[in-house]
CSV table of C-alpha atoms in Angstrom, one decimal:
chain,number,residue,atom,x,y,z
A,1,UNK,CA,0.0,0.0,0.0
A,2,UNK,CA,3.0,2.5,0.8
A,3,UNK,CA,4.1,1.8,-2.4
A,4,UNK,CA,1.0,2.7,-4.5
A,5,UNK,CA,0.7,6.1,-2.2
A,6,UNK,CA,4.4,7.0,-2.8
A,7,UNK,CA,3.4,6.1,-7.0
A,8,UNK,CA,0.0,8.0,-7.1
A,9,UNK,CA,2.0,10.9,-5.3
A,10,UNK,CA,4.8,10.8,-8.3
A,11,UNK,CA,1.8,10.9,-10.4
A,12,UNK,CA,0.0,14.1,-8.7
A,13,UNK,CA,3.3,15.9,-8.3
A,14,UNK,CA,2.4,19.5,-9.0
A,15,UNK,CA,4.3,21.1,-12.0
A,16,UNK,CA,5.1,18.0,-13.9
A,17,UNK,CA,3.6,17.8,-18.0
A,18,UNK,CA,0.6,15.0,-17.1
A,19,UNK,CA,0.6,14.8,-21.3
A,20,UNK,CA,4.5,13.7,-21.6
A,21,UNK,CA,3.7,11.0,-19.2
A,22,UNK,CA,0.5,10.0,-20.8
A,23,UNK,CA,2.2,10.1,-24.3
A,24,UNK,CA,5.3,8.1,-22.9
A,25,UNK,CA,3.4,5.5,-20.8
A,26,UNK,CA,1.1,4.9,-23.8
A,27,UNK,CA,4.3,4.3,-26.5
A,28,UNK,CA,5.9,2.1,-24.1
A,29,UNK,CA,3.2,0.1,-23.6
A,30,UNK,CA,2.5,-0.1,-27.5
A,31,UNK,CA,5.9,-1.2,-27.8
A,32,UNK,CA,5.1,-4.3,-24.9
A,33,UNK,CA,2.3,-5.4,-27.2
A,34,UNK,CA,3.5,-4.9,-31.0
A,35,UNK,CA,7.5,-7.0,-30.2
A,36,UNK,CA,5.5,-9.7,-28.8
A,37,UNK,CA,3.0,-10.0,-32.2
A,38,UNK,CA,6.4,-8.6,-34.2
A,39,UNK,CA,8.3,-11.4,-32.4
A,40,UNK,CA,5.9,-14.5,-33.5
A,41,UNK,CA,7.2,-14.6,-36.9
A,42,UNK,CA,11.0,-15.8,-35.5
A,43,UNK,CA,9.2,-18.6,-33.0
A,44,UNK,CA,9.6,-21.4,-35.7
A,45,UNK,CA,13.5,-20.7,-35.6
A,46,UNK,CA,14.1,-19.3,-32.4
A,47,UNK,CA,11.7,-21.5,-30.3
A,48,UNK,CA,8.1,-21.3,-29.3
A,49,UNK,CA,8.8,-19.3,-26.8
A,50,UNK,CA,10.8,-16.6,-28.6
A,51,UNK,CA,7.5,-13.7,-28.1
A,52,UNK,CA,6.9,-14.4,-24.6
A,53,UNK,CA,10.1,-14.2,-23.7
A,54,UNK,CA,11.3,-10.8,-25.7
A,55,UNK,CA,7.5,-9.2,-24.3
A,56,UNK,CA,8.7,-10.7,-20.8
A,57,UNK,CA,12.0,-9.0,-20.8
A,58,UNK,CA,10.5,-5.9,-22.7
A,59,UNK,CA,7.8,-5.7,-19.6
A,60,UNK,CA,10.7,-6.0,-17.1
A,61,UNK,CA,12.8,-3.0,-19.1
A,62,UNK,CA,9.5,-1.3,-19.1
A,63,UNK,CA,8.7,-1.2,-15.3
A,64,UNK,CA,12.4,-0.7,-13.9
A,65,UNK,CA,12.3,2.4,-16.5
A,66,UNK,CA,9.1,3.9,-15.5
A,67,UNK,CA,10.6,3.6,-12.0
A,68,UNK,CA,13.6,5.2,-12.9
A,69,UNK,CA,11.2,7.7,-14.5
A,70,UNK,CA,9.2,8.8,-11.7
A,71,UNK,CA,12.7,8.9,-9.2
A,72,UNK,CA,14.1,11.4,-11.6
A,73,UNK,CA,11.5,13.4,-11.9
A,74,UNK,CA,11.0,13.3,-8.0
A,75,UNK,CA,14.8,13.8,-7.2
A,76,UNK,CA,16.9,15.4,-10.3
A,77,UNK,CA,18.6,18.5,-9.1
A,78,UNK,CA,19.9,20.2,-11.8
A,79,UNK,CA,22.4,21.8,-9.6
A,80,UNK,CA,23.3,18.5,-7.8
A,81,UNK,CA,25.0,17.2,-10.8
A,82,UNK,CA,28.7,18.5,-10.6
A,83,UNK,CA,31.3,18.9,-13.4
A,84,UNK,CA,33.4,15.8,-11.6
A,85,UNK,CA,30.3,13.3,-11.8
A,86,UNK,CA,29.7,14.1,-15.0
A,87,UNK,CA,33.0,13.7,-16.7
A,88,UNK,CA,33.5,10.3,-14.4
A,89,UNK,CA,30.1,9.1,-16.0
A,90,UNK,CA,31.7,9.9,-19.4
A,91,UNK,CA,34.7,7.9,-18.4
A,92,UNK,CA,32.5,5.1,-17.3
A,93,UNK,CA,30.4,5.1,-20.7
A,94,UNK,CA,33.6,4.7,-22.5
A,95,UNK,CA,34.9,2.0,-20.7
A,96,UNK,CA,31.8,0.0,-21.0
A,97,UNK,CA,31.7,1.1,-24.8
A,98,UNK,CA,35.5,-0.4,-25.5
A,99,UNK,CA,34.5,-3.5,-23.4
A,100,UNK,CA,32.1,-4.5,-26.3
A,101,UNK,CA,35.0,-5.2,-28.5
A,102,UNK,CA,34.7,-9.0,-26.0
A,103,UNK,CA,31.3,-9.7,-27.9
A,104,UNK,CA,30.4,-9.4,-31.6
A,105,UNK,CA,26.7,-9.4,-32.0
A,106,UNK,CA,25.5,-8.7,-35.9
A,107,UNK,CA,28.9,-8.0,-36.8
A,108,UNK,CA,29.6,-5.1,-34.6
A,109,UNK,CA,30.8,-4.9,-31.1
A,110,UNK,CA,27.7,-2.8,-29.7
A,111,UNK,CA,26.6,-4.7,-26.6
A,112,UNK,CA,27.7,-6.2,-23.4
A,113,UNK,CA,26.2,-9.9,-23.3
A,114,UNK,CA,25.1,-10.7,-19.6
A,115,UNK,CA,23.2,-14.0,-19.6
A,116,UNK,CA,19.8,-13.8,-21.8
A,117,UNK,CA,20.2,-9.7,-21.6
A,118,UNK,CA,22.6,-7.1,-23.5
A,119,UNK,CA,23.5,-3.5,-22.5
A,120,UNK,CA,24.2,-0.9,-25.1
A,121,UNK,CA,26.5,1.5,-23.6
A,122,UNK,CA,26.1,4.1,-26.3
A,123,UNK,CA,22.3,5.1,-24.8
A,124,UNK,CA,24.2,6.1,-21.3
A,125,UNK,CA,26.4,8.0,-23.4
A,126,UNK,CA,23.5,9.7,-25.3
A,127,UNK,CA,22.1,10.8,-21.8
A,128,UNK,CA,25.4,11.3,-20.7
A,129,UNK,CA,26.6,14.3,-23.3
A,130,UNK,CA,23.4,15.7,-23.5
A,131,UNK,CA,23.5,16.9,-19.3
A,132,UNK,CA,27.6,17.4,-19.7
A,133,UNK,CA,27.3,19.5,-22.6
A,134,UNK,CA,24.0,21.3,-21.3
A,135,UNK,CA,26.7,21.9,-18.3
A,136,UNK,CA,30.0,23.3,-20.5
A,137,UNK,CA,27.6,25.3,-22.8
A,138,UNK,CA,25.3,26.9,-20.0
A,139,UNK,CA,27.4,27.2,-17.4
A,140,UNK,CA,30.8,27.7,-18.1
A,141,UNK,CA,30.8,31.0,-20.4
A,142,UNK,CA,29.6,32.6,-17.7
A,143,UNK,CA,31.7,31.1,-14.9
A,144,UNK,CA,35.0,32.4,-16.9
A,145,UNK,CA,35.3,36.0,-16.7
A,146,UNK,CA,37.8,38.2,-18.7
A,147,UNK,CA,38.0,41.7,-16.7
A,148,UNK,CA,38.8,44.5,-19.4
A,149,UNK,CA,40.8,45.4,-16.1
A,150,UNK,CA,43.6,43.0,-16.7
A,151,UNK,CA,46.9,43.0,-17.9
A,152,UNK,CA,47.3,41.9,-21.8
A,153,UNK,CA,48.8,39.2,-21.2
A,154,UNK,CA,46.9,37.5,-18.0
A,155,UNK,CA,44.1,38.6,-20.6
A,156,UNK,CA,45.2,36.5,-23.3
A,157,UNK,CA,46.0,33.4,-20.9
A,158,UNK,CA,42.3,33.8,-19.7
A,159,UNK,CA,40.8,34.0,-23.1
A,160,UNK,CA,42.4,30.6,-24.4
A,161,UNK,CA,41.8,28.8,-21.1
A,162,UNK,CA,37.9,30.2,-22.0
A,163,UNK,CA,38.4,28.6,-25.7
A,164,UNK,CA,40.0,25.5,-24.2
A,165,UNK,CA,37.2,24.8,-21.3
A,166,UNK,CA,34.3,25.8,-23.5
A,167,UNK,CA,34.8,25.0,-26.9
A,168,UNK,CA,38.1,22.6,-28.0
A,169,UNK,CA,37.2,19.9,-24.6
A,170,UNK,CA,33.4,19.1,-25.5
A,171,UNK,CA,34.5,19.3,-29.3
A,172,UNK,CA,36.9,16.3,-28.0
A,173,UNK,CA,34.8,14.4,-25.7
A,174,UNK,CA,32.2,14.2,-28.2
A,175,UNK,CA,34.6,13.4,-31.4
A,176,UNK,CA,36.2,10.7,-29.3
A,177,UNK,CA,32.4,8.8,-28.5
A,178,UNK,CA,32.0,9.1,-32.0
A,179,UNK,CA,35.6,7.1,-33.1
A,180,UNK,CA,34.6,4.8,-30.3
A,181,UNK,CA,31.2,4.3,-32.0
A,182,UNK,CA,32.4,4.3,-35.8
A,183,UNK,CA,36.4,2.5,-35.1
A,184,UNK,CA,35.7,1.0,-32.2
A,185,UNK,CA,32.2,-0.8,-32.2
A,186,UNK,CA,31.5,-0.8,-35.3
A,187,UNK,CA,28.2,1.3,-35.1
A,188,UNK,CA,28.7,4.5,-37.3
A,189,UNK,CA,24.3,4.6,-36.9
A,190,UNK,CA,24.7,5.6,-33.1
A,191,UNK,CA,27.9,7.8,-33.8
A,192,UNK,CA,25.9,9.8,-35.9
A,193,UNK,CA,23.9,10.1,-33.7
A,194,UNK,CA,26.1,11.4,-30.6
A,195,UNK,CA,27.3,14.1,-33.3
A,196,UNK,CA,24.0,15.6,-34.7
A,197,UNK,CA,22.6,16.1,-31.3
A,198,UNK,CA,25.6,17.4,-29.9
A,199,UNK,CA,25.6,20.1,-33.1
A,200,UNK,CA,21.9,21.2,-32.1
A,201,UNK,CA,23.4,21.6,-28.7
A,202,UNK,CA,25.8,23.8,-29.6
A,203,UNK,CA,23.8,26.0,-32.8
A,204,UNK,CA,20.9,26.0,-29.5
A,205,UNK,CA,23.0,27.2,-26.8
A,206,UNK,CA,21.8,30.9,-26.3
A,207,UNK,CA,25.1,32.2,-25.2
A,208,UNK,CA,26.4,34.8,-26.6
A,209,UNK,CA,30.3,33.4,-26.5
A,210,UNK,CA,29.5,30.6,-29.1
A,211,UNK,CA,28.3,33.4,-31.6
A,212,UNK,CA,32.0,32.9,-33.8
A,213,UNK,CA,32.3,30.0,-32.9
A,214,UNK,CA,28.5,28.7,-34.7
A,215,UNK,CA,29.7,30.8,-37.7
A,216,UNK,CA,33.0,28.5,-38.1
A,217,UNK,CA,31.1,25.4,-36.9
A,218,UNK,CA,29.2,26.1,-39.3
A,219,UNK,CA,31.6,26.4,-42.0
A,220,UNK,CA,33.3,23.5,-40.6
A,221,UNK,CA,30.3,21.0,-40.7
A,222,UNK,CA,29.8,22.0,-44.2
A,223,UNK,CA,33.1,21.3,-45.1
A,224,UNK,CA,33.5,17.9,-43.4
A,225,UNK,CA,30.0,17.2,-45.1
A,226,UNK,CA,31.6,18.0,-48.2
A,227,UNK,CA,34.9,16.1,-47.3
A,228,UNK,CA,32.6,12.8,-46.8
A,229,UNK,CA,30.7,13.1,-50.2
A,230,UNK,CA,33.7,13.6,-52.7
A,231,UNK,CA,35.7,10.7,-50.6
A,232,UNK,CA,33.3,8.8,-48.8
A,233,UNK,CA,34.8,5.6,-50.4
A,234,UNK,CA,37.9,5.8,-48.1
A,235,UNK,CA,36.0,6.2,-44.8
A,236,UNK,CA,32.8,4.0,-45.2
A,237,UNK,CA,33.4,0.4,-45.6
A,238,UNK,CA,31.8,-2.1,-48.2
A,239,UNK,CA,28.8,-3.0,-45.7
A,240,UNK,CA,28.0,0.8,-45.3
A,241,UNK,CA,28.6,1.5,-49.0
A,242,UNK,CA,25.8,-1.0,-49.8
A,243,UNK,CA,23.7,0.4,-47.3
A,244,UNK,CA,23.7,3.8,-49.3
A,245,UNK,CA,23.6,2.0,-52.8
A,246,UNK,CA,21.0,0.1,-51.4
A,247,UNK,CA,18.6,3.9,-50.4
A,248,UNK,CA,19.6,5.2,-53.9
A,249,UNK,CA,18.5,2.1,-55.9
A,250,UNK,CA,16.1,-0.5,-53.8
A,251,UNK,CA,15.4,-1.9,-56.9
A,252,UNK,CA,18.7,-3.1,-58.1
A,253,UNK,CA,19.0,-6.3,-55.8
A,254,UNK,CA,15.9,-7.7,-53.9
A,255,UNK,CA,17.1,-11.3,-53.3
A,256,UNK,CA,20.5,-10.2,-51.8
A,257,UNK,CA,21.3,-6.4,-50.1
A,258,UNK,CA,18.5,-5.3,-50.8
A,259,UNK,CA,15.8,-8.4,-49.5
A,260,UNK,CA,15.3,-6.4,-46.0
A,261,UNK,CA,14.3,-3.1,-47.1
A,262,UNK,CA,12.1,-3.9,-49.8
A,263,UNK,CA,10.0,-6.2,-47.3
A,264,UNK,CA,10.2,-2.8,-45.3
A,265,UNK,CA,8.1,-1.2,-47.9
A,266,UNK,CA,5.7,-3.9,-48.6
A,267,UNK,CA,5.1,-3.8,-45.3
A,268,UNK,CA,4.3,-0.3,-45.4
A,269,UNK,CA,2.1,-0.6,-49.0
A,270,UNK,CA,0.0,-3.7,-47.8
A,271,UNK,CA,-1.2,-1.8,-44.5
A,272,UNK,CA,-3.0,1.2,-46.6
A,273,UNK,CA,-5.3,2.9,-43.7
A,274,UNK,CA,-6.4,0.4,-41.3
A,275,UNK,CA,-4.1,-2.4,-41.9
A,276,UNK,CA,-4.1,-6.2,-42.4
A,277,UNK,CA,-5.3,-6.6,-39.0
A,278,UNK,CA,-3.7,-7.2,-35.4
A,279,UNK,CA,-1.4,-10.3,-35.7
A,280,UNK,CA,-2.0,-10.8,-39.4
A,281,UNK,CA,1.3,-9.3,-40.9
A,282,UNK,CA,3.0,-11.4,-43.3
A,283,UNK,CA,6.3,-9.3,-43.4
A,284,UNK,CA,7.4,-10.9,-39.7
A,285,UNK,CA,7.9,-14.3,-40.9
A,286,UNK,CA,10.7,-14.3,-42.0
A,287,UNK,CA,10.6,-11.8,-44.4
A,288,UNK,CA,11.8,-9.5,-42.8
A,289,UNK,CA,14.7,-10.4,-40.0
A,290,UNK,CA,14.6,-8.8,-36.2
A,291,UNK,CA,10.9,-7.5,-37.3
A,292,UNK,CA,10.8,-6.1,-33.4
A,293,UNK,CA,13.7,-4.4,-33.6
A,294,UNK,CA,14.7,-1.5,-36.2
A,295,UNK,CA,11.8,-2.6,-38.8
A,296,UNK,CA,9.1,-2.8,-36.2
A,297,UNK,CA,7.0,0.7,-37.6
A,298,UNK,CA,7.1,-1.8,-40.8
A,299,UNK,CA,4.9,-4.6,-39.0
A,300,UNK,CA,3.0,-1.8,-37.4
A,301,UNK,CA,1.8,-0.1,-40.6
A,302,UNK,CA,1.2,-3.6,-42.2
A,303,UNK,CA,-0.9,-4.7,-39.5
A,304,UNK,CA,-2.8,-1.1,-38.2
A,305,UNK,CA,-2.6,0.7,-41.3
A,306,UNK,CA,-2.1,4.6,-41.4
A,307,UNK,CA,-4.1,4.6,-37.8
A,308,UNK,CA,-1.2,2.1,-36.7
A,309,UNK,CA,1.5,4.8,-38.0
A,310,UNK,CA,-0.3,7.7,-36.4
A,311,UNK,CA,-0.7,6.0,-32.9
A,312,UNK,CA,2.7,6.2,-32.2
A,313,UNK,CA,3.7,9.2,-34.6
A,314,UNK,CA,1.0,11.6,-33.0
A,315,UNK,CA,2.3,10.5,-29.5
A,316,UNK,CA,5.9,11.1,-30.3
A,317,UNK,CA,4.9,14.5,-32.1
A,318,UNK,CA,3.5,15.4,-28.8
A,319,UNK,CA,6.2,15.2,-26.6
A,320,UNK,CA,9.1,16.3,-28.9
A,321,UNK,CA,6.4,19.5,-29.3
A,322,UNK,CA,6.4,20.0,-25.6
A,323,UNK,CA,9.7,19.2,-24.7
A,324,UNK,CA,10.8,22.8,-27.4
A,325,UNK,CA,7.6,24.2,-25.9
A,326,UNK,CA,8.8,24.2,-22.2
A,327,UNK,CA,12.9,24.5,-23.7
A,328,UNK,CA,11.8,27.9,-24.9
A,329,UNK,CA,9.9,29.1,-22.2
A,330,UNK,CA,12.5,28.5,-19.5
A,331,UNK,CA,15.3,31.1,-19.0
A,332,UNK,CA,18.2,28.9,-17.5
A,333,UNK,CA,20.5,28.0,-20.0
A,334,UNK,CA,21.8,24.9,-18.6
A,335,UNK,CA,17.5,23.8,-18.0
A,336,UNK,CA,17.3,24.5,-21.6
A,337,UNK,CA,19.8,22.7,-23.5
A,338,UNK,CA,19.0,19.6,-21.6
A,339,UNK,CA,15.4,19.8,-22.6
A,340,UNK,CA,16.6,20.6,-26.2
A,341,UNK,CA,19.2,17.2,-26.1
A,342,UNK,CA,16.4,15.1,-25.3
A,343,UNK,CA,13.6,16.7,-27.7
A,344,UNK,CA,16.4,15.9,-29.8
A,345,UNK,CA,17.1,12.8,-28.9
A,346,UNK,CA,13.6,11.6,-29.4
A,347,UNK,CA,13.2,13.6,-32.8
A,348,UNK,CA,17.0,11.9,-33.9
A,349,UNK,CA,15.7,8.2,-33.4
A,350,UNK,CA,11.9,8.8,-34.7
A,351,UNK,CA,13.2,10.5,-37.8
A,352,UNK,CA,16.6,8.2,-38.2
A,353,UNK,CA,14.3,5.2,-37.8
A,354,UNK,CA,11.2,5.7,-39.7
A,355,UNK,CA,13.2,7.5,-42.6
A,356,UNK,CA,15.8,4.4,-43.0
A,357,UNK,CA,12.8,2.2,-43.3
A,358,UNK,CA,10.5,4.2,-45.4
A,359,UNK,CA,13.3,4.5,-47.8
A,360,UNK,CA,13.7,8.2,-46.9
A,361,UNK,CA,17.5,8.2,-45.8
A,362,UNK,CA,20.0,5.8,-45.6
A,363,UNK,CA,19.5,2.8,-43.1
A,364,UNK,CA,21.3,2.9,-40.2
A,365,UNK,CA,19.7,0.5,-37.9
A,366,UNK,CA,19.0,2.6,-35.0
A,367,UNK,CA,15.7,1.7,-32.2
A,368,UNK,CA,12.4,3.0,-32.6
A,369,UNK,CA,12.8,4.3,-28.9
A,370,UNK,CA,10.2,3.1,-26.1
A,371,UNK,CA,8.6,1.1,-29.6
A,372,UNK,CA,11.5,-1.3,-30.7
A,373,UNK,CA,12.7,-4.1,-28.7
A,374,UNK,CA,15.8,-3.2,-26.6
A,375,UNK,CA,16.5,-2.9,-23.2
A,376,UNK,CA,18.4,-0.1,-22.8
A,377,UNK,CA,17.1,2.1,-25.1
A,378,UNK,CA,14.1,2.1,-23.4
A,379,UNK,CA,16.0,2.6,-20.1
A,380,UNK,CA,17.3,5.6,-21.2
A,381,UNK,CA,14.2,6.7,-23.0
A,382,UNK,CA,12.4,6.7,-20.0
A,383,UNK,CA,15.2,8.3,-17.4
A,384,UNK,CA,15.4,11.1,-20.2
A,385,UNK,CA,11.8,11.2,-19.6
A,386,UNK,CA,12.2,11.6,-15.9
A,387,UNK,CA,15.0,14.5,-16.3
A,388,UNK,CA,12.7,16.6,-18.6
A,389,UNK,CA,9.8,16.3,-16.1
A,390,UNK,CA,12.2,17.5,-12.9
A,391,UNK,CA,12.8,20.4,-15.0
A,392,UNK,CA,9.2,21.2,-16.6
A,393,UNK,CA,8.2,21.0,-12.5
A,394,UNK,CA,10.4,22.9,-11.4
A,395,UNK,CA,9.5,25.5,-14.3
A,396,UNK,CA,6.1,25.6,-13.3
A,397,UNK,CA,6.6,26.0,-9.4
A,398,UNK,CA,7.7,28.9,-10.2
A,399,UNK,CA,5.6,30.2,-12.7
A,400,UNK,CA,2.5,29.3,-9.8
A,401,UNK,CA,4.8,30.9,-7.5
A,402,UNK,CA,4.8,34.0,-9.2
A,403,UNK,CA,1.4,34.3,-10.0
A,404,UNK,CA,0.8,34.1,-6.7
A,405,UNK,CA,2.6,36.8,-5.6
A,406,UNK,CA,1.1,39.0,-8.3
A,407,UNK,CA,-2.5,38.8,-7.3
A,408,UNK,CA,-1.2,39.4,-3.5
């Protein structure tokens, strides 16, 4: 009984967005119930009891994440989280990351294997960059202060320390997780990733320092783009060169590199606007490989239709919407940019996702998030989750607060 009053108070905790938590509760949920249907299609191979056991494990995921949801956003303190704790969970992350290289799972060294479960130490790391960076780009601009007072040379000293601390050390921490990711474990998909939503960090950050520095990040990004398309032959490998040839001709091979992602889109043309009906996709067996993992929106739209598309689309919309919403309404920097990291983070994976396996962009085989199977994904999803709301709450204390005094 203590436990369900401690849970209903989480619930009725004033200032947190009742909507985010309906929206996340709902996906996660619909995620439980479409990998078990998903998962049917593999139980010839993988034994009759493949589906119960990936919804079993799913479920578990599920409920220590919603825990981890509602201590956040009971017990976050932005100002708690020091610059030491950070950069020794960043130390941690890569550790666990170069550890992979003692298991290969689909020919990439992406998970720690611990009995029937794996651990994918990039999603800490996700989490991880988006509070340390929210902390270098909020924070420390303002914490560094160059007195017009001093001498030219103490001036000077103080003004590359400044460039050092706030610019050239998260440019390194987050090019390092992305060699890790791309040399390391063999995941270029999650490396990606790390760097887009890192770079809306940075381009968000509303600090007046970084206003050079977006200019010739800028110019950089464009030029690294630019780099990568006239010699992307020297640093994508054959596997990720067919992926591309694959997105820019679907057609050209459908028995061999290209058999998964045209059953992607038949699974998305035979669903039309309601779908084949729940249970009745053909695409899961064996068409299409892992259909609860990265092609699960495939099974969803084959089996709900257009309504199956929109059930979790709409919900996703909704809390990437309010995540900006509540980003741009709040005046601490260091508040904002971690509700901007994980508005990204969510947009990132929907868009990454549903775009590799509509055909839209390259595939890159990253989770539907809170939808796809996988552990700690959904982990993360859901402590991201739990961050945002700490912050929204505290946001709207104080906008009560204040109205409160006004009508005084």
């Amino acid at each position: 009984m203590n436990f369900i009053k401690k849970t209903q108070m989480m619930f009725k905790r004033t200032g947190t967005d009742k909507t985010i938590y309906a929206c996340t509760i709902f996906l996660a949920l619909f995620g439980i119930v479409m990998i078990g249907d998903a998962s049917v299609g593999m139980s010839a191979s993988e034994g009759s009891n493949f589906a119960t056991k990936n919804l079993l494990k799913q479920c578990l995921f599920v409920i220590v994440g919603l825990g981890f949801m509602f201590l956040f956003a009971r017990a976050y303190k932005t100002r708690r989280i020091s610059e030491t704790l950070m950069l020794v969970t960043y130390g941690i992350c890569i550790i666990l990351m170069i550890a992979c290289l003692m298991w290969t799972i689909n020919n990439s060294h992406a998970w720690i294997k611990i009995g029937p479960f794996t651990i994918q130490p990039v999603e800490f790391m996700k989490l991880t960059l988006i509070i340390l960076l929210s902390y270098i780009f909020g924070v420390l601009p303002d914490q560094i202060r160059i007195s017009p007072r001093l001498s030219k040379e103490k001036r000077n000293k103080l003004i590359w320390r400044k460039a050092v601390v706030c610019v050239f050390f998260p440019a390194f921490l987050v090019i390092f997780a992305f060699l890790i990711c791309w040399k390391v474990q063999k995941d270029m998909g999650s490396g990606l990733i790390l760097f887009i939503m890192a770079t809306c960090l940075f381009f968000a950050t509303p600090s007046q320092y970084y206003r050079p520095f977006k200019i010739i990040g800028l110019v950089g990004v464009l030029f690294l783009l630019l780099i990568f398309i006239l010699f992307h032959n020297f640093f994508l490998k054959s596997h990720q060169m067919a992926r591309i040839s694959s997105w820019l001709n679907p057609l050209k091979d459908i028995y061999g590199t290209n058999y998964q992602i045209i059953n992607g889109f038949v699974g998305y043309t035979n669903g039309g606007l309601i779908g084949r009906g729940f249970g009745n996709s053909i695409m899961k067996f064996g068409y299409i490989p892992e259909a609860q993992s990265d092609f699960i929106s495939s099974i969803i739209v084959e089996e709900l239709g257009l309504v199956g598309f929109a059930a979790f689309f709409i919900p996703y919309s909704i809390i990437i919407y309010r995540l900006f919403r509540y980003a741009f309404a709040i005046k601490d920097s260091r508040e904002k940019l971690t509700l901007i990291g994980i508005a990204s983070y969510f947009f990132v994976h929907l868009m990454v996702n549903v775009g590799g396996v509509s055909g839209l962009i390259p595939m890159t085989g990253v989770p539907l998030l809170l939808i796809s199977a996988g552990g700690t994904s959904t982990l993360v999803a859901l402590i991201g989750i739990g961050i945002a709301q700490a912050i929204i709450a505290k946001y709207n204390r104080e906008k009560k607060q204040e109205a409160i005094e006004k009508s005084l």
